[in-house]
Amino acid sequence: SQQGEEDPQALSIQEGENATMNCSYKTSINNLQWYRQNSGRGLVHLILIRSNEREKHSGRLRVTLDTSKKSSSLLITASRAADTASYFCATGAGGTSYGKLTFGQGTILTVHP
Amino acid sequence: SQTIHQWPATLVQPVGSPLSLECTVEGTSNPNLYWYRQAAGRGLQLLFYSVGIGQISSEVPQNLSASRPQDRQFILSSKKLLLSDSGFYLCAWSVVGGASDTQYFGPGTRLTVL
């Protein structure tokens, strides 16, 4: 079964607005990552946050992690039409897990110009 | 820099026919390699992973098999395709023993079984 569950399943906003996506997971993790997928393409790594971190920034992206609640959020500020894509969270166990990740079901983000 | 290739990009096959999808990685050595299937544009299901030549681990029982004949080549196969094998197949790699589990994905193969 999928470890990560994203919420909402779909999000529709206007250009310039902020977009927030949430991810919950069930077991202990070493890190949590967010990926982006444009329609019909492969996934692209966006940002990684480790289990001992609470917040991380990269450009217009802000990720938070609450290990006590087993949840994470991805905030995209000042969204653009080009941000339209599916966004997935993925959890990694680290150690001897051979780099395996468990992906959530994703949030489909549509940004209207 | 590292690149990952998958082919073919799209494939339409009849039920019962064989399958061979190929993935190759350039610019790195001894990567971890992964095959995923994605149904209906949603979550990814890990099918196989490999930590070295000839070393394949299966995550779910299914009609598919994987092989790694060379360090940077990963092949997904089936002897007889089922309708349920339709989907978007993604190959990915990661650094063995890396500081993170970050994976780098190929462009994918869209498989339709009729």
PDB file of C-alpha atoms in Angstrom:
ATOM      1  CA  SER A   1       0.000   0.000   0.000  1.00  0.00           C
ATOM      2  CA  GLN A   2       1.113   3.559  -0.561  1.00  0.00           C
ATOM      3  CA  GLN A   3       2.865   5.159   2.395  1.00  0.00           C
ATOM      4  CA  GLY A   4       2.223   8.738   1.383  1.00  0.00           C
ATOM      5  CA  GLU A   5      -1.195  10.188   0.880  1.00  0.00           C
ATOM      6  CA  GLU A   6      -1.589  13.601  -0.670  1.00  0.00           C
ATOM      7  CA  ASP A   7      -4.297  16.096  -0.010  1.00  0.00           C
ATOM      8  CA  PRO A   8      -6.031  17.558  -1.922  1.00  0.00           C
ATOM      9  CA  GLN A   9      -6.220  15.204  -4.893  1.00  0.00           C
ATOM     10  CA  ALA A  10      -6.724  18.197  -7.180  1.00  0.00           C
ATOM     11  CA  LEU A  11      -6.152  21.915  -6.730  1.00  0.00           C
ATOM     12  CA  SER A  12      -7.163  24.694  -9.102  1.00  0.00           C
ATOM     13  CA  ILE A  13      -5.894  28.253  -8.540  1.00  0.00           C
ATOM     14  CA  GLN A  14      -5.228  31.499 -10.367  1.00  0.00           C
ATOM     15  CA  GLU A  15      -1.785  32.649 -11.385  1.00  0.00           C
ATOM     16  CA  GLY A  16      -0.115  34.600  -8.577  1.00  0.00           C
ATOM     17  CA  GLU A  17      -1.873  32.688  -5.792  1.00  0.00           C
ATOM     18  CA  ASN A  18      -0.113  30.325  -3.441  1.00  0.00           C
ATOM     19  CA  ALA A  19      -0.636  26.562  -3.684  1.00  0.00           C
ATOM     20  CA  THR A  20      -0.396  24.287  -0.659  1.00  0.00           C
ATOM     21  CA  MET A  21      -0.281  20.516  -0.879  1.00  0.00           C
ATOM     22  CA  ASN A  22      -0.162  18.137   2.054  1.00  0.00           C
ATOM     23  CA  CYS A  23       1.262  14.664   2.488  1.00  0.00           C
ATOM     24  CA  SER A  24       0.783  12.171   5.285  1.00  0.00           C
ATOM     25  CA  TYR A  25       2.740   8.989   5.864  1.00  0.00           C
ATOM     26  CA  LYS A  26       2.541   6.044   8.199  1.00  0.00           C
ATOM     27  CA  THR A  27       5.981   4.751   9.222  1.00  0.00           C
ATOM     28  CA  SER A  28       9.278   6.221  10.371  1.00  0.00           C
ATOM     29  CA  ILE A  29      11.275   7.929   7.661  1.00  0.00           C
ATOM     30  CA  ASN A  30      14.794   9.118   6.979  1.00  0.00           C
ATOM     31  CA  ASN A  31      13.716  11.742   4.470  1.00  0.00           C
ATOM     32  CA  LEU A  32      10.722  13.020   2.552  1.00  0.00           C
ATOM     33  CA  GLN A  33      10.933  14.300  -0.999  1.00  0.00           C
ATOM     34  CA  TRP A  34       8.658  16.112  -3.398  1.00  0.00           C
ATOM     35  CA  TYR A  35       8.596  15.430  -7.101  1.00  0.00           C
ATOM     36  CA  ARG A  36       6.843  17.083  -9.996  1.00  0.00           C
ATOM     37  CA  GLN A  37       5.434  15.395 -13.090  1.00  0.00           C
ATOM     38  CA  ASN A  38       4.281  17.200 -16.191  1.00  0.00           C
ATOM     39  CA  SER A  39       1.632  15.343 -18.160  1.00  0.00           C
ATOM     40  CA  GLY A  40       3.057  12.265 -19.883  1.00  0.00           C
ATOM     41  CA  ARG A  41       6.580  12.866 -18.622  1.00  0.00           C
ATOM     42  CA  GLY A  42       8.954  11.464 -16.035  1.00  0.00           C
ATOM     43  CA  LEU A  43       9.198  12.783 -12.495  1.00  0.00           C
ATOM     44  CA  VAL A  44      11.545  15.587 -11.553  1.00  0.00           C
ATOM     45  CA  HIS A  45      12.986  15.924  -8.076  1.00  0.00           C
ATOM     46  CA  LEU A  46      12.085  19.234  -6.424  1.00  0.00           C
ATOM     47  CA  ILE A  47      13.248  19.205  -2.835  1.00  0.00           C
ATOM     48  CA  LEU A  48      14.255  16.868  -0.025  1.00  0.00           C
ATOM     49  CA  ILE A  49      13.806  17.361   3.696  1.00  0.00           C
ATOM     50  CA  ARG A  50      15.419  15.102   6.266  1.00  0.00           C
ATOM     51  CA  SER A  51      13.669  13.748   9.321  1.00  0.00           C
ATOM     52  CA  ASN A  52      15.668  16.048  11.621  1.00  0.00           C
ATOM     53  CA  GLU A  53      14.658  19.158   9.663  1.00  0.00           C
ATOM     54  CA  ARG A  54      11.438  21.111  10.099  1.00  0.00           C
ATOM     55  CA  GLU A  55      11.467  23.490   7.162  1.00  0.00           C
ATOM     56  CA  LYS A  56      13.328  23.938   3.912  1.00  0.00           C
ATOM     57  CA  HIS A  57      13.216  26.493   1.113  1.00  0.00           C
ATOM     58  CA  SER A  58      14.178  26.366  -2.535  1.00  0.00           C
ATOM     59  CA  GLY A  59      13.237  29.336  -4.685  1.00  0.00           C
ATOM     60  CA  ARG A  60       9.431  29.603  -4.590  1.00  0.00           C
ATOM     61  CA  LEU A  61       9.122  26.265  -2.788  1.00  0.00           C
ATOM     62  CA  ARG A  62       8.746  25.837   0.941  1.00  0.00           C
ATOM     63  CA  VAL A  63       8.523  22.410   2.536  1.00  0.00           C
ATOM     64  CA  THR A  64       7.669  21.672   6.136  1.00  0.00           C
ATOM     65  CA  LEU A  65       7.897  18.386   7.982  1.00  0.00           C
ATOM     66  CA  ASP A  66       6.191  17.407  11.217  1.00  0.00           C
ATOM     67  CA  THR A  67       7.430  13.965  12.216  1.00  0.00           C
ATOM     68  CA  SER A  68       5.169  13.871  15.278  1.00  0.00           C
ATOM     69  CA  LYS A  69       2.150  14.125  12.997  1.00  0.00           C
ATOM     70  CA  LYS A  70       3.797  12.199  10.170  1.00  0.00           C
ATOM     71  CA  SER A  71       2.941  14.926   7.716  1.00  0.00           C
ATOM     72  CA  SER A  72       4.543  17.345   5.313  1.00  0.00           C
ATOM     73  CA  SER A  73       3.376  20.270   3.246  1.00  0.00           C
ATOM     74  CA  LEU A  74       4.634  21.813   0.032  1.00  0.00           C
ATOM     75  CA  LEU A  75       3.934  25.488  -0.564  1.00  0.00           C
ATOM     76  CA  ILE A  76       4.448  27.036  -3.985  1.00  0.00           C
ATOM     77  CA  THR A  77       4.330  30.814  -3.743  1.00  0.00           C
ATOM     78  CA  ALA A  78       3.293  33.195  -6.514  1.00  0.00           C
ATOM     79  CA  SER A  79       2.232  30.344  -8.768  1.00  0.00           C
ATOM     80  CA  ARG A  80       2.613  30.466 -12.531  1.00  0.00           C
ATOM     81  CA  ALA A  81       0.774  28.680 -15.313  1.00  0.00           C
ATOM     82  CA  ALA A  82       3.984  26.689 -15.888  1.00  0.00           C
ATOM     83  CA  ASP A  83       3.579  25.196 -12.388  1.00  0.00           C
ATOM     84  CA  THR A  84       0.619  23.181 -13.691  1.00  0.00           C
ATOM     85  CA  ALA A  85       1.599  19.554 -13.054  1.00  0.00           C
ATOM     86  CA  SER A  86       1.118  16.640 -10.679  1.00  0.00           C
ATOM     87  CA  TYR A  87       3.069  16.778  -7.431  1.00  0.00           C
ATOM     88  CA  PHE A  88       4.077  13.692  -5.488  1.00  0.00           C
ATOM     89  CA  CYS A  89       5.554  13.204  -2.070  1.00  0.00           C
ATOM     90  CA  ALA A  90       7.857  10.249  -1.509  1.00  0.00           C
ATOM     91  CA  THR A  91       9.337   8.877   1.680  1.00  0.00           C
ATOM     92  CA  GLY A  92      12.723   7.251   2.035  1.00  0.00           C
ATOM     93  CA  ALA A  93      13.801   4.998   4.871  1.00  0.00           C
ATOM     94  CA  GLY A  94      17.536   5.519   4.310  1.00  0.00           C
ATOM     95  CA  GLY A  95      20.016   3.008   5.680  1.00  0.00           C
ATOM     96  CA  THR A  96      19.889  -0.357   3.945  1.00  0.00           C
ATOM     97  CA  SER A  97      16.690   0.331   2.023  1.00  0.00           C
ATOM     98  CA  TYR A  98      18.640   0.547  -1.267  1.00  0.00           C
ATOM     99  CA  GLY A  99      17.316   4.008  -1.940  1.00  0.00           C
ATOM    100  CA  LYS A 100      13.757   2.796  -2.318  1.00  0.00           C
ATOM    101  CA  LEU A 101      11.032   5.391  -2.122  1.00  0.00           C
ATOM    102  CA  THR A 102       7.329   5.060  -1.417  1.00  0.00           C
ATOM    103  CA  PHE A 103       5.209   7.478  -3.396  1.00  0.00           C
ATOM    104  CA  GLY A 104       1.856   8.997  -2.614  1.00  0.00           C
ATOM    105  CA  GLN A 105      -1.027   9.280  -5.056  1.00  0.00           C
ATOM    106  CA  GLY A 106      -0.225  12.858  -5.969  1.00  0.00           C
ATOM    107  CA  THR A 107      -1.950  16.223  -6.187  1.00  0.00           C
ATOM    108  CA  ILE A 108      -2.934  17.557  -9.600  1.00  0.00           C
ATOM    109  CA  LEU A 109      -2.290  21.297  -9.625  1.00  0.00           C
ATOM    110  CA  THR A 110      -3.843  23.503 -12.289  1.00  0.00           C
ATOM    111  CA  VAL A 111      -2.789  27.153 -12.405  1.00  0.00           C
ATOM    112  CA  HIS A 112      -5.012  29.323 -14.581  1.00  0.00           C
ATOM    113  CA  PRO A 113      -3.412  32.302 -16.333  1.00  0.00           C
TER     114      PRO A 113
ATOM    115  CA  SER B   1      26.224  15.000 -16.277  1.00  0.00           C
ATOM    116  CA  GLN B   2      23.996  11.994 -15.869  1.00  0.00           C
ATOM    117  CA  THR B   3      21.189  11.127 -18.254  1.00  0.00           C
ATOM    118  CA  ILE B   4      18.686   8.311 -18.354  1.00  0.00           C
ATOM    119  CA  HIS B   5      17.046   6.967 -21.476  1.00  0.00           C
ATOM    120  CA  GLN B   6      14.006   4.793 -21.991  1.00  0.00           C
ATOM    121  CA  TRP B   7      12.637   3.262 -25.134  1.00  0.00           C
ATOM    122  CA  PRO B   8      10.355   2.940 -26.789  1.00  0.00           C
ATOM    123  CA  ALA B   9       8.384   6.041 -25.823  1.00  0.00           C
ATOM    124  CA  THR B  10       5.070   4.431 -26.713  1.00  0.00           C
ATOM    125  CA  LEU B  11       4.070   0.882 -27.446  1.00  0.00           C
ATOM    126  CA  VAL B  12       0.811  -0.801 -28.435  1.00  0.00           C
ATOM    127  CA  GLN B  13       0.844  -4.564 -28.051  1.00  0.00           C
ATOM    128  CA  PRO B  14      -1.797  -7.305 -28.328  1.00  0.00           C
ATOM    129  CA  VAL B  15      -2.693  -9.460 -25.356  1.00  0.00           C
ATOM    130  CA  GLY B  16      -0.420 -12.491 -25.155  1.00  0.00           C
ATOM    131  CA  SER B  17       2.506 -10.879 -26.957  1.00  0.00           C
ATOM    132  CA  PRO B  18       5.978 -10.507 -25.371  1.00  0.00           C
ATOM    133  CA  LEU B  19       7.389  -7.263 -24.009  1.00  0.00           C
ATOM    134  CA  SER B  20      10.823  -5.747 -23.673  1.00  0.00           C
ATOM    135  CA  LEU B  21      11.374  -2.222 -22.352  1.00  0.00           C
ATOM    136  CA  GLU B  22      14.885  -0.875 -22.014  1.00  0.00           C
ATOM    137  CA  CYS B  23      16.433   1.694 -19.739  1.00  0.00           C
ATOM    138  CA  THR B  24      20.013   2.926 -19.835  1.00  0.00           C
ATOM    139  CA  VAL B  25      21.862   5.396 -17.655  1.00  0.00           C
ATOM    140  CA  GLU B  26      24.845   7.480 -18.698  1.00  0.00           C
ATOM    141  CA  GLY B  27      27.354   9.429 -16.675  1.00  0.00           C
ATOM    142  CA  THR B  28      27.365   7.350 -13.488  1.00  0.00           C
ATOM    143  CA  SER B  29      28.601   3.965 -12.380  1.00  0.00           C
ATOM    144  CA  ASN B  30      26.976   1.232 -10.315  1.00  0.00           C
ATOM    145  CA  PRO B  31      23.666   3.015  -9.779  1.00  0.00           C
ATOM    146  CA  ASN B  32      20.640   1.599  -8.013  1.00  0.00           C
ATOM    147  CA  LEU B  33      17.992   1.064 -10.698  1.00  0.00           C
ATOM    148  CA  TYR B  34      14.219   0.953 -10.384  1.00  0.00           C
ATOM    149  CA  TRP B  35      11.173   0.106 -12.509  1.00  0.00           C
ATOM    150  CA  TYR B  36       7.843   1.694 -11.631  1.00  0.00           C
ATOM    151  CA  ARG B  37       4.387   1.455 -13.134  1.00  0.00           C
ATOM    152  CA  GLN B  38       1.972   4.365 -12.998  1.00  0.00           C
ATOM    153  CA  ALA B  39      -1.709   3.823 -13.704  1.00  0.00           C
ATOM    154  CA  ALA B  40      -4.029   6.626 -14.808  1.00  0.00           C
ATOM    155  CA  GLY B  41      -1.426   9.341 -14.120  1.00  0.00           C
ATOM    156  CA  ARG B  42      -1.511   8.834 -10.384  1.00  0.00           C
ATOM    157  CA  GLY B  43       0.725   7.110  -7.846  1.00  0.00           C
ATOM    158  CA  LEU B  44       3.805   5.092  -8.692  1.00  0.00           C
ATOM    159  CA  GLN B  45       4.067   1.416  -7.863  1.00  0.00           C
ATOM    160  CA  LEU B  46       7.593   0.057  -7.467  1.00  0.00           C
ATOM    161  CA  LEU B  47       7.921  -3.127  -9.524  1.00  0.00           C
ATOM    162  CA  PHE B  48      11.623  -4.033  -9.344  1.00  0.00           C
ATOM    163  CA  TYR B  49      14.863  -2.624  -8.072  1.00  0.00           C
ATOM    164  CA  SER B  50      18.475  -3.607  -8.649  1.00  0.00           C
ATOM    165  CA  VAL B  51      21.618  -2.827  -6.667  1.00  0.00           C
ATOM    166  CA  GLY B  52      24.026  -4.437  -9.125  1.00  0.00           C
ATOM    167  CA  ILE B  53      24.467  -6.530 -12.267  1.00  0.00           C
ATOM    168  CA  GLY B  54      22.263  -9.606 -12.111  1.00  0.00           C
ATOM    169  CA  GLN B  55      20.754  -8.559  -8.762  1.00  0.00           C
ATOM    170  CA  ILE B  56      17.010  -8.052  -9.070  1.00  0.00           C
ATOM    171  CA  SER B  57      14.435  -7.711  -6.319  1.00  0.00           C
ATOM    172  CA  SER B  58      10.732  -7.900  -7.036  1.00  0.00           C
ATOM    173  CA  GLU B  59       8.348  -5.807  -5.009  1.00  0.00           C
ATOM    174  CA  VAL B  60       5.065  -7.274  -6.169  1.00  0.00           C
ATOM    175  CA  PRO B  61       4.126 -10.595  -7.752  1.00  0.00           C
ATOM    176  CA  GLN B  62       3.138 -10.067 -11.345  1.00  0.00           C
ATOM    177  CA  ASN B  63       3.367 -11.006 -14.967  1.00  0.00           C
ATOM    178  CA  LEU B  64       6.605  -9.078 -15.453  1.00  0.00           C
ATOM    179  CA  SER B  65      10.292  -9.739 -14.933  1.00  0.00           C
ATOM    180  CA  ALA B  66      13.404  -7.573 -14.921  1.00  0.00           C
ATOM    181  CA  SER B  67      17.037  -8.089 -15.776  1.00  0.00           C
ATOM    182  CA  ARG B  68      20.238  -6.098 -15.479  1.00  0.00           C
ATOM    183  CA  PRO B  69      22.707  -7.507 -17.971  1.00  0.00           C
ATOM    184  CA  GLN B  70      25.079  -4.541 -17.713  1.00  0.00           C
ATOM    185  CA  ASP B  71      25.867  -2.018 -15.005  1.00  0.00           C
ATOM    186  CA  ARG B  72      23.799   0.763 -16.527  1.00  0.00           C
ATOM    187  CA  GLN B  73      21.157  -1.232 -18.386  1.00  0.00           C
ATOM    188  CA  PHE B  74      17.837  -2.316 -16.927  1.00  0.00           C
ATOM    189  CA  ILE B  75      15.278  -4.313 -18.900  1.00  0.00           C
ATOM    190  CA  LEU B  76      11.629  -4.970 -18.134  1.00  0.00           C
ATOM    191  CA  SER B  77      10.112  -8.020 -19.828  1.00  0.00           C
ATOM    192  CA  SER B  78       7.051 -10.161 -20.119  1.00  0.00           C
ATOM    193  CA  LYS B  79       6.477 -13.410 -21.961  1.00  0.00           C
ATOM    194  CA  LYS B  80       2.744 -12.841 -22.390  1.00  0.00           C
ATOM    195  CA  LEU B  81       1.135  -9.453 -21.843  1.00  0.00           C
ATOM    196  CA  LEU B  82      -2.179  -9.055 -20.039  1.00  0.00           C
ATOM    197  CA  LEU B  83      -4.662  -6.211 -20.414  1.00  0.00           C
ATOM    198  CA  SER B  84      -3.814  -5.199 -16.850  1.00  0.00           C
ATOM    199  CA  ASP B  85      -0.179  -4.585 -17.870  1.00  0.00           C
ATOM    200  CA  SER B  86      -1.215  -1.363 -19.615  1.00  0.00           C
ATOM    201  CA  GLY B  87       0.238   1.737 -18.011  1.00  0.00           C
ATOM    202  CA  PHE B  88       3.072   4.215 -17.918  1.00  0.00           C
ATOM    203  CA  TYR B  89       6.403   2.567 -17.075  1.00  0.00           C
ATOM    204  CA  LEU B  90       9.125   4.644 -15.504  1.00  0.00           C
ATOM    205  CA  CYS B  91      12.760   3.782 -14.938  1.00  0.00           C
ATOM    206  CA  ALA B  92      14.806   5.622 -12.320  1.00  0.00           C
ATOM    207  CA  TRP B  93      18.287   5.554 -10.798  1.00  0.00           C
ATOM    208  CA  SER B  94      19.868   6.645  -7.560  1.00  0.00           C
ATOM    209  CA  VAL B  95      23.371   6.813  -6.146  1.00  0.00           C
ATOM    210  CA  VAL B  96      24.428   3.725  -4.202  1.00  0.00           C
ATOM    211  CA  GLY B  97      25.139   4.693  -0.628  1.00  0.00           C
ATOM    212  CA  GLY B  98      24.357   8.307  -1.414  1.00  0.00           C
ATOM    213  CA  ALA B  99      23.579  10.933   1.182  1.00  0.00           C
ATOM    214  CA  SER B 100      19.954  10.876   0.125  1.00  0.00           C
ATOM    215  CA  ASP B 101      17.495   8.592  -1.618  1.00  0.00           C
ATOM    216  CA  THR B 102      16.918  11.048  -4.443  1.00  0.00           C
ATOM    217  CA  GLN B 103      15.882   9.297  -7.631  1.00  0.00           C
ATOM    218  CA  TYR B 104      16.270  10.512 -11.183  1.00  0.00           C
ATOM    219  CA  PHE B 105      13.627   9.434 -13.658  1.00  0.00           C
ATOM    220  CA  GLY B 106      13.577   8.641 -17.339  1.00  0.00           C
ATOM    221  CA  PRO B 107      10.928   9.991 -19.718  1.00  0.00           C
ATOM    222  CA  GLY B 108       8.782   6.852 -19.441  1.00  0.00           C
ATOM    223  CA  THR B 109       7.162   4.342 -21.814  1.00  0.00           C
ATOM    224  CA  ARG B 110       3.423   4.399 -22.428  1.00  0.00           C
ATOM    225  CA  LEU B 111       2.260   0.779 -22.908  1.00  0.00           C
ATOM    226  CA  THR B 112      -1.199  -0.045 -24.197  1.00  0.00           C
ATOM    227  CA  VAL B 113      -2.236  -3.673 -24.300  1.00  0.00           C
ATOM    228  CA  LEU B 114      -5.235  -4.365 -26.547  1.00  0.00           C
TER     229      LEU B 114
END
